[in-house]
Coordinates of C-alpha atoms and ligand atoms in Angstrom, one line a residue:
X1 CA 0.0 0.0 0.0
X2 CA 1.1 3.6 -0.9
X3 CA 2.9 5.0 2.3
X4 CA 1.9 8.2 1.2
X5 CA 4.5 10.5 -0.2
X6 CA 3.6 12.0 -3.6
X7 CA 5.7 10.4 -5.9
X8 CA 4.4 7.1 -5.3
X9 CA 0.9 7.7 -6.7
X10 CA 0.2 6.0 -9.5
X11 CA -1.8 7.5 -12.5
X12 CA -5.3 7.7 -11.1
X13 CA -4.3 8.0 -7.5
X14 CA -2.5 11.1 -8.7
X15 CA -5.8 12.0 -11.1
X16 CA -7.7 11.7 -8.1
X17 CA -5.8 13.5 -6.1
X18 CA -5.7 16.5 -8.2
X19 CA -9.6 16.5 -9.0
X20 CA -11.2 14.9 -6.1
X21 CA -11.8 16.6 -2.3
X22 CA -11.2 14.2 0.6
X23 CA -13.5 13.1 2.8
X24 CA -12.6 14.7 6.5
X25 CA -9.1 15.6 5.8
X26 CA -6.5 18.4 5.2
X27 CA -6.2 18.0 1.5
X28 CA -2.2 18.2 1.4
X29 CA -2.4 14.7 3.6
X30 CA -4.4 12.8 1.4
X31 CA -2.9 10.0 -0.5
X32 CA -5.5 7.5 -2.3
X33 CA -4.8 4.0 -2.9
X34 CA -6.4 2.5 -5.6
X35 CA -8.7 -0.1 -5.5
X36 CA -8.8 -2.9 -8.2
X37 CA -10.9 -5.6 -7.0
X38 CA -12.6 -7.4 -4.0
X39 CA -13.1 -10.8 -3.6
X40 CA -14.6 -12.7 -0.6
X41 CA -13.6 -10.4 2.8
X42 CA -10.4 -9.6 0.5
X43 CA -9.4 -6.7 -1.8
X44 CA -6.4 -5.5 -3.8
X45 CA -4.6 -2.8 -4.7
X46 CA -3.6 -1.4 -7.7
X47 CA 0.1 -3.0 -7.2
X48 CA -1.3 -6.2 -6.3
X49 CA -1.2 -5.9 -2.9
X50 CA -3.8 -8.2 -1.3
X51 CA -5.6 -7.1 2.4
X52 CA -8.1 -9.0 4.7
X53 CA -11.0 -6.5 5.2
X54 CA -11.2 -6.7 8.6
X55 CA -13.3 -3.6 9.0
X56 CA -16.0 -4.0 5.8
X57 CA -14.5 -0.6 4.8
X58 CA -16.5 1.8 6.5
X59 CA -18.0 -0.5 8.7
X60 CA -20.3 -1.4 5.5
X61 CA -19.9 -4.3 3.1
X62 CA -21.2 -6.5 5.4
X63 CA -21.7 -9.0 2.8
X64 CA -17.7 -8.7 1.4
X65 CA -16.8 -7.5 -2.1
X66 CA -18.4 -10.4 -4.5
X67 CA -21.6 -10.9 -3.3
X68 CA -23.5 -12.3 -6.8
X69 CA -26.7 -12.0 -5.7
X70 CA -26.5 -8.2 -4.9
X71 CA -24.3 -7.3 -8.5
X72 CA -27.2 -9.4 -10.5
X73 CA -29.8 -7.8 -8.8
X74 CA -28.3 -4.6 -9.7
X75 CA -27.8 -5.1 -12.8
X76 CA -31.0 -6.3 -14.3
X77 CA -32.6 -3.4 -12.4
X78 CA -30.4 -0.9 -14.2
X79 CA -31.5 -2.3 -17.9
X80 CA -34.9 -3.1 -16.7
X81 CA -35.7 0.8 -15.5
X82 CA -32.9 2.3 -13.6
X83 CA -35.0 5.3 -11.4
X84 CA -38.4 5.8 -11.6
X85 CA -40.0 9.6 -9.9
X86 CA -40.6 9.0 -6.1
X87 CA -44.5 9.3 -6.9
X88 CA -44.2 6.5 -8.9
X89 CA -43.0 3.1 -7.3
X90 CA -41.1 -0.2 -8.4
X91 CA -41.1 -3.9 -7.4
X92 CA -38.2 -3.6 -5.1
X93 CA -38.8 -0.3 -3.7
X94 CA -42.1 -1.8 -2.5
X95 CA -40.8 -5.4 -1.5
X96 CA -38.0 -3.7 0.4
X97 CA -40.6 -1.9 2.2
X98 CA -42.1 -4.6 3.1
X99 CA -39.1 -6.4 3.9
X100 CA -38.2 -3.8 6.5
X101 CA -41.4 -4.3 8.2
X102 CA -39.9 -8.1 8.5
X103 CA -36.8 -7.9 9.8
X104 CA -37.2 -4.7 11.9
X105 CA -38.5 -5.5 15.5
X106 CA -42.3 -5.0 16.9
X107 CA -44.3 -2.2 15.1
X108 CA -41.9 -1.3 12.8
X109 CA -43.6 -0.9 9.5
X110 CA -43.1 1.7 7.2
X111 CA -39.9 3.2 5.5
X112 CA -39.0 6.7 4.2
X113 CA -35.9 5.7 1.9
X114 CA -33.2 8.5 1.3
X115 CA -29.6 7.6 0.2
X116 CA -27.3 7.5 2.6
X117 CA -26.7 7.3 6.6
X118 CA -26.9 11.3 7.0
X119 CA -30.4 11.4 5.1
X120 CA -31.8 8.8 7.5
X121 CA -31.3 10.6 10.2
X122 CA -32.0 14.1 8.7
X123 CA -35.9 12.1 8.6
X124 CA -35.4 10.8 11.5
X125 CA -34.9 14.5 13.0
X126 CA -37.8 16.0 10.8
X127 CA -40.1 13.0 11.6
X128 CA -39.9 13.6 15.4
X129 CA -40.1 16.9 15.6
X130 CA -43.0 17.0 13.3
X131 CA -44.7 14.0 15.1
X132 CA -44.5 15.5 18.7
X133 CA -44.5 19.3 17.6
X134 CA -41.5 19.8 19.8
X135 CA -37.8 20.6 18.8
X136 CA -34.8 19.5 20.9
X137 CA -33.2 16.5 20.3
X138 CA -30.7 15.0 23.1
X139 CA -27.6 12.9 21.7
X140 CA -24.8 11.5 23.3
X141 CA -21.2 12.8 23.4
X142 CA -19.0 10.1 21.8
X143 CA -21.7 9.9 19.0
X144 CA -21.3 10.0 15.1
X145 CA -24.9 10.4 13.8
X146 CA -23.9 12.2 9.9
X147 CA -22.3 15.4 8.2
X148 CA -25.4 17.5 7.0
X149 CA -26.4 20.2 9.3
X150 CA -28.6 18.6 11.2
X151 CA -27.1 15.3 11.9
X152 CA -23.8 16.4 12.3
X153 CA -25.3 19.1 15.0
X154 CA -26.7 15.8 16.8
X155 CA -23.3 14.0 16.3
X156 CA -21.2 14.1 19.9
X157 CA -17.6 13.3 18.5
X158 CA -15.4 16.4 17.2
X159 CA -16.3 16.7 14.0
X160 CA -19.3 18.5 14.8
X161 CA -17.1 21.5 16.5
X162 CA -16.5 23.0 12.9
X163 CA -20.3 23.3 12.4
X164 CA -21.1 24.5 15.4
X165 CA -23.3 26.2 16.7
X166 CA -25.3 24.1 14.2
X167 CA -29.1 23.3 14.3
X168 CA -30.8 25.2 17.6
X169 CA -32.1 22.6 19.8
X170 CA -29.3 20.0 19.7
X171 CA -28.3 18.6 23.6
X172 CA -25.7 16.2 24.0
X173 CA -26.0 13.7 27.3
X174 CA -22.5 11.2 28.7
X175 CA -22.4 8.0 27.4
X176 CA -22.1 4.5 28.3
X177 CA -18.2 4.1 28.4
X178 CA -17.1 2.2 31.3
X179 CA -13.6 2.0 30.0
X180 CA -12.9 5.6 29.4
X181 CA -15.8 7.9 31.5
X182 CA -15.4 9.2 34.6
X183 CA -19.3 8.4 34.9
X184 CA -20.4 4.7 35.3
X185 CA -23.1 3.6 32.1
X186 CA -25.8 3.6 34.4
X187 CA -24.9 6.5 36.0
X188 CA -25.0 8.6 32.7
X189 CA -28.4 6.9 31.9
X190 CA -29.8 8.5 35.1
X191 CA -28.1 11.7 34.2
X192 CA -30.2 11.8 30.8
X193 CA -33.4 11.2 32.9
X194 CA -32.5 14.5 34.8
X195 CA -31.9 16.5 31.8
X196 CA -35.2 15.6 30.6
X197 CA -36.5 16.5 33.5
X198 CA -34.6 19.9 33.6
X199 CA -36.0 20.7 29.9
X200 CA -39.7 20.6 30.7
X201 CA -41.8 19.5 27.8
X202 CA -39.6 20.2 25.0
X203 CA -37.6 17.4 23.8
X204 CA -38.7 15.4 20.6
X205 CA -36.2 12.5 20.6
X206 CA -33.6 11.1 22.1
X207 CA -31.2 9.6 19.6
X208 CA -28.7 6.7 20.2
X209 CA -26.3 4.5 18.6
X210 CA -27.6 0.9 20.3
X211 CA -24.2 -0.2 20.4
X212 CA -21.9 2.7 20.0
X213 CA -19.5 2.4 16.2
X214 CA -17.1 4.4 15.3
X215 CA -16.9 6.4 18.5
X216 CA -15.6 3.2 19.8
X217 CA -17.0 0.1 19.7
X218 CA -19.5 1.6 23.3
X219 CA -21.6 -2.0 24.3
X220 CA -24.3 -0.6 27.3
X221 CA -25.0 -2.9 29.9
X222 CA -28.5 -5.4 29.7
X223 CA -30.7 -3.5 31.0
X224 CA -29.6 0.6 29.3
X225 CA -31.4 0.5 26.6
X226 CA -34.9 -0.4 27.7
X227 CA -34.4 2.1 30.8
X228 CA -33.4 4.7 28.2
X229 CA -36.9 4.3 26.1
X230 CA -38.8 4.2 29.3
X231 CA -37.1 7.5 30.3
X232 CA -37.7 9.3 27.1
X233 CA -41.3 8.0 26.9
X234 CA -41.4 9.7 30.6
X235 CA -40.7 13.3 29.3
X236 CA -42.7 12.5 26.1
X237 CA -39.8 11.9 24.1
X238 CA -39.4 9.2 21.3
X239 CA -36.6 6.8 21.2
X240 CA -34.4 6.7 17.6
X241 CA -31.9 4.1 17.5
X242 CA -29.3 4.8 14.7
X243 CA -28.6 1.2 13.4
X244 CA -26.1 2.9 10.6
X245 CA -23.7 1.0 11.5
X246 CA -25.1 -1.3 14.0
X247 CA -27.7 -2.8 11.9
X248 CA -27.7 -5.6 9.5
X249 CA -26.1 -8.7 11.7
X250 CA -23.2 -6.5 12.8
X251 CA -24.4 -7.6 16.3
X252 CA -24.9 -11.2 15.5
X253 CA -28.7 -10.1 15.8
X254 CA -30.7 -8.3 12.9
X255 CA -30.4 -4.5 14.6
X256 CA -28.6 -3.4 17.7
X257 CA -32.0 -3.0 19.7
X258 CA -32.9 -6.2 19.2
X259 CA -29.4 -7.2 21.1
X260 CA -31.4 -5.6 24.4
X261 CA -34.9 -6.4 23.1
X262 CA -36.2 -2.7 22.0
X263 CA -38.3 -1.5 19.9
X264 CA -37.8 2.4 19.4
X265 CA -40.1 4.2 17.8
X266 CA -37.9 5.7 14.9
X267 CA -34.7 3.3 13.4
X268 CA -32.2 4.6 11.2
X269 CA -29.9 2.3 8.9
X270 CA -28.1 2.4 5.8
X271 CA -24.1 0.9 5.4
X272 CA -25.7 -3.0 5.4
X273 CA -29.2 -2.4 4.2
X274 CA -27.7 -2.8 1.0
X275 CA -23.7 -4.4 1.9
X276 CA -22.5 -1.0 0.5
X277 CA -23.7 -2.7 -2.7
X278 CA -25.8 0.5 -3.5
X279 CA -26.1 4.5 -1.4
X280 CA -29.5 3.7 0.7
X281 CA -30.5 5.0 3.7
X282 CA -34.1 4.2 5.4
X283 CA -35.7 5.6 8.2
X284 CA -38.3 3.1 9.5
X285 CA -41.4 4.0 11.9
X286 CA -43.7 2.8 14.2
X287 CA -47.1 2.6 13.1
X288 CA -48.7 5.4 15.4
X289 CA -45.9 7.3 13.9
X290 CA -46.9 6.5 10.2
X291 CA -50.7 6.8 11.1
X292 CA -50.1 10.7 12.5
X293 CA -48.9 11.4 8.4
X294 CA -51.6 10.0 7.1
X295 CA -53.6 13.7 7.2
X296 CA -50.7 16.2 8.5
X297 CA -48.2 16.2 5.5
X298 CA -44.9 14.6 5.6
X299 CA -42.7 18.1 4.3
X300 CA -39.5 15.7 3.4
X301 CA -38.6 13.8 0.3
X302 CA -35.4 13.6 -2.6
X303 CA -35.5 13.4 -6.3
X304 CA -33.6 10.0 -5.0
X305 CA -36.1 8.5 -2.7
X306 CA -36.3 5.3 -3.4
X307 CA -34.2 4.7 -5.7
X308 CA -35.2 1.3 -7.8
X309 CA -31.7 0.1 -8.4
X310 CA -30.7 0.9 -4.7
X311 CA -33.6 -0.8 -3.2
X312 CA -33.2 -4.0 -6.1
X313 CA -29.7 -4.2 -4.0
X314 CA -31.3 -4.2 -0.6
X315 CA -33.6 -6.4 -1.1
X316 CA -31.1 -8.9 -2.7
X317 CA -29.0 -8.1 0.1
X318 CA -31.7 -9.4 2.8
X319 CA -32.4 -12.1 0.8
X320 CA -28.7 -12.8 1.3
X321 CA -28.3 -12.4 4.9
X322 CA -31.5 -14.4 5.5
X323 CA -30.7 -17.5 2.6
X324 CA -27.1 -17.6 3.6
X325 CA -28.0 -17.6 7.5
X326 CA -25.4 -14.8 7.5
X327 CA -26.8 -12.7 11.2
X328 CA -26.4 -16.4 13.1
X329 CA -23.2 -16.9 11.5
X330 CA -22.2 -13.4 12.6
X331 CA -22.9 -14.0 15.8
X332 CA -21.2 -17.4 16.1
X333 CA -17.7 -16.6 14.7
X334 CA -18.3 -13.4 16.9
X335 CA -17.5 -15.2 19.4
X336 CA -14.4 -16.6 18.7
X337 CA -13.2 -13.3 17.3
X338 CA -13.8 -12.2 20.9
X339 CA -11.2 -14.9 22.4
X340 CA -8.7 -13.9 19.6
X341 CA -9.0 -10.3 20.8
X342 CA -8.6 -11.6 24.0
X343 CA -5.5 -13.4 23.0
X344 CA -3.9 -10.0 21.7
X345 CA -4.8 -8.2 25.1
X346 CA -2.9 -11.0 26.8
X347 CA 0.1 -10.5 24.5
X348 CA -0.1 -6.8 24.5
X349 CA 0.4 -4.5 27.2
X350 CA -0.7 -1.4 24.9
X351 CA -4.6 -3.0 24.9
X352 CA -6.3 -1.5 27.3
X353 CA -9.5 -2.9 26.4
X354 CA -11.3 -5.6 24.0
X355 CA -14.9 -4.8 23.7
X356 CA -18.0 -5.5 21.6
X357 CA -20.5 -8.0 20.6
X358 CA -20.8 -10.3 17.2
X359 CA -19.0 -9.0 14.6
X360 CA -18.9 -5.2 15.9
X361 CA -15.4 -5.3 18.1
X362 CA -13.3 -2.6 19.3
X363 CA -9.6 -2.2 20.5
X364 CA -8.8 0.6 23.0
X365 CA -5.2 1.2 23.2
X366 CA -3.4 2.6 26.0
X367 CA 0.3 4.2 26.4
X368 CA -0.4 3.1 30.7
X369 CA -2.6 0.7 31.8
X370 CA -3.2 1.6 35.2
X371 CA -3.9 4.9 34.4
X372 CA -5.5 4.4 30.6
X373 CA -4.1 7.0 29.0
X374 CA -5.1 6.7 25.9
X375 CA -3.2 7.5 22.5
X376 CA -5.0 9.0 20.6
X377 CA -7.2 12.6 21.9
X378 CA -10.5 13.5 20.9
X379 CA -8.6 16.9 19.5
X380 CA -6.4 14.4 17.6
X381 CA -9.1 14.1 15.3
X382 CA -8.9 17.5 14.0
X383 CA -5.1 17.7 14.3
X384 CA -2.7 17.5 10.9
X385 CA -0.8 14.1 11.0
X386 CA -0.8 10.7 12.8
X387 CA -1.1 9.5 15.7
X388 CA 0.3 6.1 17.2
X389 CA -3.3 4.2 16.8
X390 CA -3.1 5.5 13.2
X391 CA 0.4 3.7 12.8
X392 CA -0.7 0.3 14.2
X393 CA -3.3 0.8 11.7
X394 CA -0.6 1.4 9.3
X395 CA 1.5 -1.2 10.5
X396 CA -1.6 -3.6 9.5
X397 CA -1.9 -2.9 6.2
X398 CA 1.7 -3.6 5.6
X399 CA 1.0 -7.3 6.9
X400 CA -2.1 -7.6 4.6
X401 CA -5.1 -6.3 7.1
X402 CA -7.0 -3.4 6.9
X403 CA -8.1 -2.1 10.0
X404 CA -10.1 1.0 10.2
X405 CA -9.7 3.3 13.8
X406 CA -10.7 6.4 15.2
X407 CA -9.4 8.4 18.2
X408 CA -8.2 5.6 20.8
X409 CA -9.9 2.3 19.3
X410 CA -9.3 -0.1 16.1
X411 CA -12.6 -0.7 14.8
X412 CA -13.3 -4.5 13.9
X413 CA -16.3 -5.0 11.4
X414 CA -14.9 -7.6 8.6
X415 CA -18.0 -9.0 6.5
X416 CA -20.4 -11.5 8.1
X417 CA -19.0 -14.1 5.8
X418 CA -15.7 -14.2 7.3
X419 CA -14.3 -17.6 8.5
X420 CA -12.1 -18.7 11.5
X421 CA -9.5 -19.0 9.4
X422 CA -9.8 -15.5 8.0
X423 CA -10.2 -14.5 11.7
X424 CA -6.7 -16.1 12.5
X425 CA -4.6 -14.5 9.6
X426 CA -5.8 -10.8 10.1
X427 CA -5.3 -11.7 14.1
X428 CA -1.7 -12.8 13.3
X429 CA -1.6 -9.3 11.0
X430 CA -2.6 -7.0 14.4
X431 CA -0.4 -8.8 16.6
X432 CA 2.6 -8.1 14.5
X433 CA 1.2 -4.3 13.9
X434 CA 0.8 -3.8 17.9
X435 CA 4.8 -4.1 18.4
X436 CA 4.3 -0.4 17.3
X437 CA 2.3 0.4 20.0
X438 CA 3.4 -1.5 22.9
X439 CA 6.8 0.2 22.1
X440 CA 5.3 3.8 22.2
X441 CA 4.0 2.8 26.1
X442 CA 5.4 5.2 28.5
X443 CA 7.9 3.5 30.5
Ligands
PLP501 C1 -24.1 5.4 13.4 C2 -24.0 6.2 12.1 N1 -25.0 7.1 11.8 C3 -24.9 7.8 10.6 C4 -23.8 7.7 9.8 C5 -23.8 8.5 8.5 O1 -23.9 7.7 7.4 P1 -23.4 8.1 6.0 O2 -21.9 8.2 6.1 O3 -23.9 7.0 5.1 O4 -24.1 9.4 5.6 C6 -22.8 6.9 10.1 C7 -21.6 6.8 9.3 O5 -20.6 6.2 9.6 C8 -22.9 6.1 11.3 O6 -21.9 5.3 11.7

């Protein structure tokens, strides 16, 4: 993989590094790889170089790079009518409606698609407010929720600092961090009950990540997440879960809520809804919530809504997970991806923590155990160059694994369809790569 320095581009990484703006970055520190094909929970680069996908990318191609199904599906919707208006409807955007309604838990039952992650939960925002007539939303800190305005005003983590003051309304509660907070999970659950309290009446949603993603890999205890709806239906509050990332047998259950057994009232998913096959974002409802629309208008929509060849990938991607028994799978090899990861804590004085549940897995890195002192800042985030977690990372990739991170924590979200096997070789990968760290610990 290209280490970065400018003569080593090749023609297109240089094209696209002239012509193309960077996603979150200072633009003089971007350096492209290119990407030539993916096969199975593996992909290459454009010098041949193979990698084990142990984070699905952005935590998305949950179903790895040559899923068949999805491509086919695809395809013939392209030649058989590519987009249709969003007054008009197709076969899949209907069925995937409908399939929704399946797989998501209790009431669940009917979907405003939008294309991406952000859009989800720029309905999911609208939806409340308009459904309750009030306008505050309450977030959590380490929280990454989108980059419009309004969902990146409801995201916690720092990259909501350069929009701020952002979208009036937007209140951010602690989180569920045992490792890291000086505030025990429950604790900050409580908290959010007194803020509620301390609003009065005004508060539309609160809004959660069920199990927290790229803020860290934050699991709540048993019993958070039903407390939490019960709280906000107390102050008259809905619940939104944001299963972006957690959704779609990441858990080694269909959505994160269904890991604590919740039904909120508004979910949020995109990333697996298709396996990063297609852009689609959905924003599914209760059915009180869908009955309130039926005569106040619903003032939302995008030339995109709905999307035929997008939802033709989603609903070939459910088909997948369910035909290929992918979200049991998940959560069996889960667990022995857990006792790898604990293997490398043992070997590895720079893990500070191993954390997570199914295929959703997080490791927290620290320069003193004893005292956890993390790595990698929160202000790191927004700093120019790397930080030690960003080198491990680095250090991965030279022996074959991609590994995504953020802040303190390596993120761990390889496709469902990884094997033991698979499991062992990227395992081997990190425990060469953490040398860099545990030789960075303060002495
Ligand atoms: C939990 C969560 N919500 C929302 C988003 C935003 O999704 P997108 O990047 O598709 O807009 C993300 C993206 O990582 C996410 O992890």
């Amino acid at each position: 993989m290209s280490d970065g320095s400018a003569a080593e581009l090749n023609e297109i990484e240089r094209l696209d590094k002239d012509h193309v703006l960077g996603t979150w970055s200072y633009q003089s520190e971007v350096s492209p790889t290119q990407i030539v094909d993916g096969d199975g929970v593996r992909f290459t680069d454009a010098d041949g170089n193979e990698f084990i996908d142990f984070s699905g990318q952005l935590m998305c191609s949950n179903l790895g790079h040559s899923a068949s199904r999805v491509s086919e599906a695809i395809a013939e919707q392209a030649a058989d009518v590519p987009y249709v208006a969003p007054n008009y409807t197709t076969e899949a955007r209907a069925r995937l409606g409908e399939k929704l309604a399946e797989v998501t838990p209790g009431n669940l039952s009917k979907t405003f698609f939008s294309t991406s992650g952000t859009e989800a939960i720029e309905a999911a925002i609208k939806i409340a407010k308009f459904y309750t007539g009030k306008d505050k939303v309450v977030s959590r800190y380490r929280s990454y929720h989108g980059a419009t305005y309004g969902s990146i005003s409801v995201t916690g983590d720092p990259r909501r600092l350069a929009a701020e003051p952002g979208m009036p309304g937007a209140i951010k509660a602690p989180d569920p961090y045992a490792y890291g907070s000086t505030m025990d999970p429950m604790e900050s659950l409580e908290y959010i009950d007194e803020m509620l309290m301390l609003e009065g009446d005004t508060v539309a949603a609160v809004l959660v990540e069920p199990v927290v993603g790229s803020n860290g890999i934050l699991v709540p205890p048993e019993e958070y997440l039903p407390r939490l709806k019960e709280i906000a239906h107390d102050h008259g509050a809905l619940l939104i879960c944001d299963e972006v990332m957690a959704g779609f047998g990441r858990t080694g259950e269909w959505f994160g809520s269904d890991v604590f057994g919740v039904t909120p009232d508004i979910m949020t998913m995109a990333k697996g809804l298709t396996g990063a096959y297609q852009p689609l974002g959905a924003t599914v409802v209760t059915d009180e919530i869908a009955a309130h629309f039926e005569d106040e208008m619903l003032t939302h929509g995008h030339t995109y809504a709905g999307h035929a060849v997008a939802c033709a990938a989603g609903v070939a991607a459910i088909e997948t997970y369910q035909e290929e028994n992918l979200i049991e799978r998940a959560s069996e090899t889960g667990e022995y991806l857990e006792a790898r990861l604990a293997d490398l804590a043992d070997a590895h004085p720079s893990v500070g923590d191993t954390r997570g549940v199914g295929l959703f897995r997080g490791i927290e890195l620290t320069k003193h155990p004893e005292k956890r002192v993390p790595f990698g800042e929160r202000a790191d985030k927004l700093a120019k160059g790397s930080t030690v977690v960003d080198e491990v990372a680095a250090a991965a990739g030279e022996h074959g694994t991609y590994v995504a991170n953020m802040i303190n924590t390596l993120i761990i979200a390889p496709p469902l369809t990884i094997t033991e096997a698979e499991i062992d070789e990227a395992i081997d990968a990190l425990d060469a790569a953490l040398e860099v760290s545990d030789d960075a610990m303060v002495a």
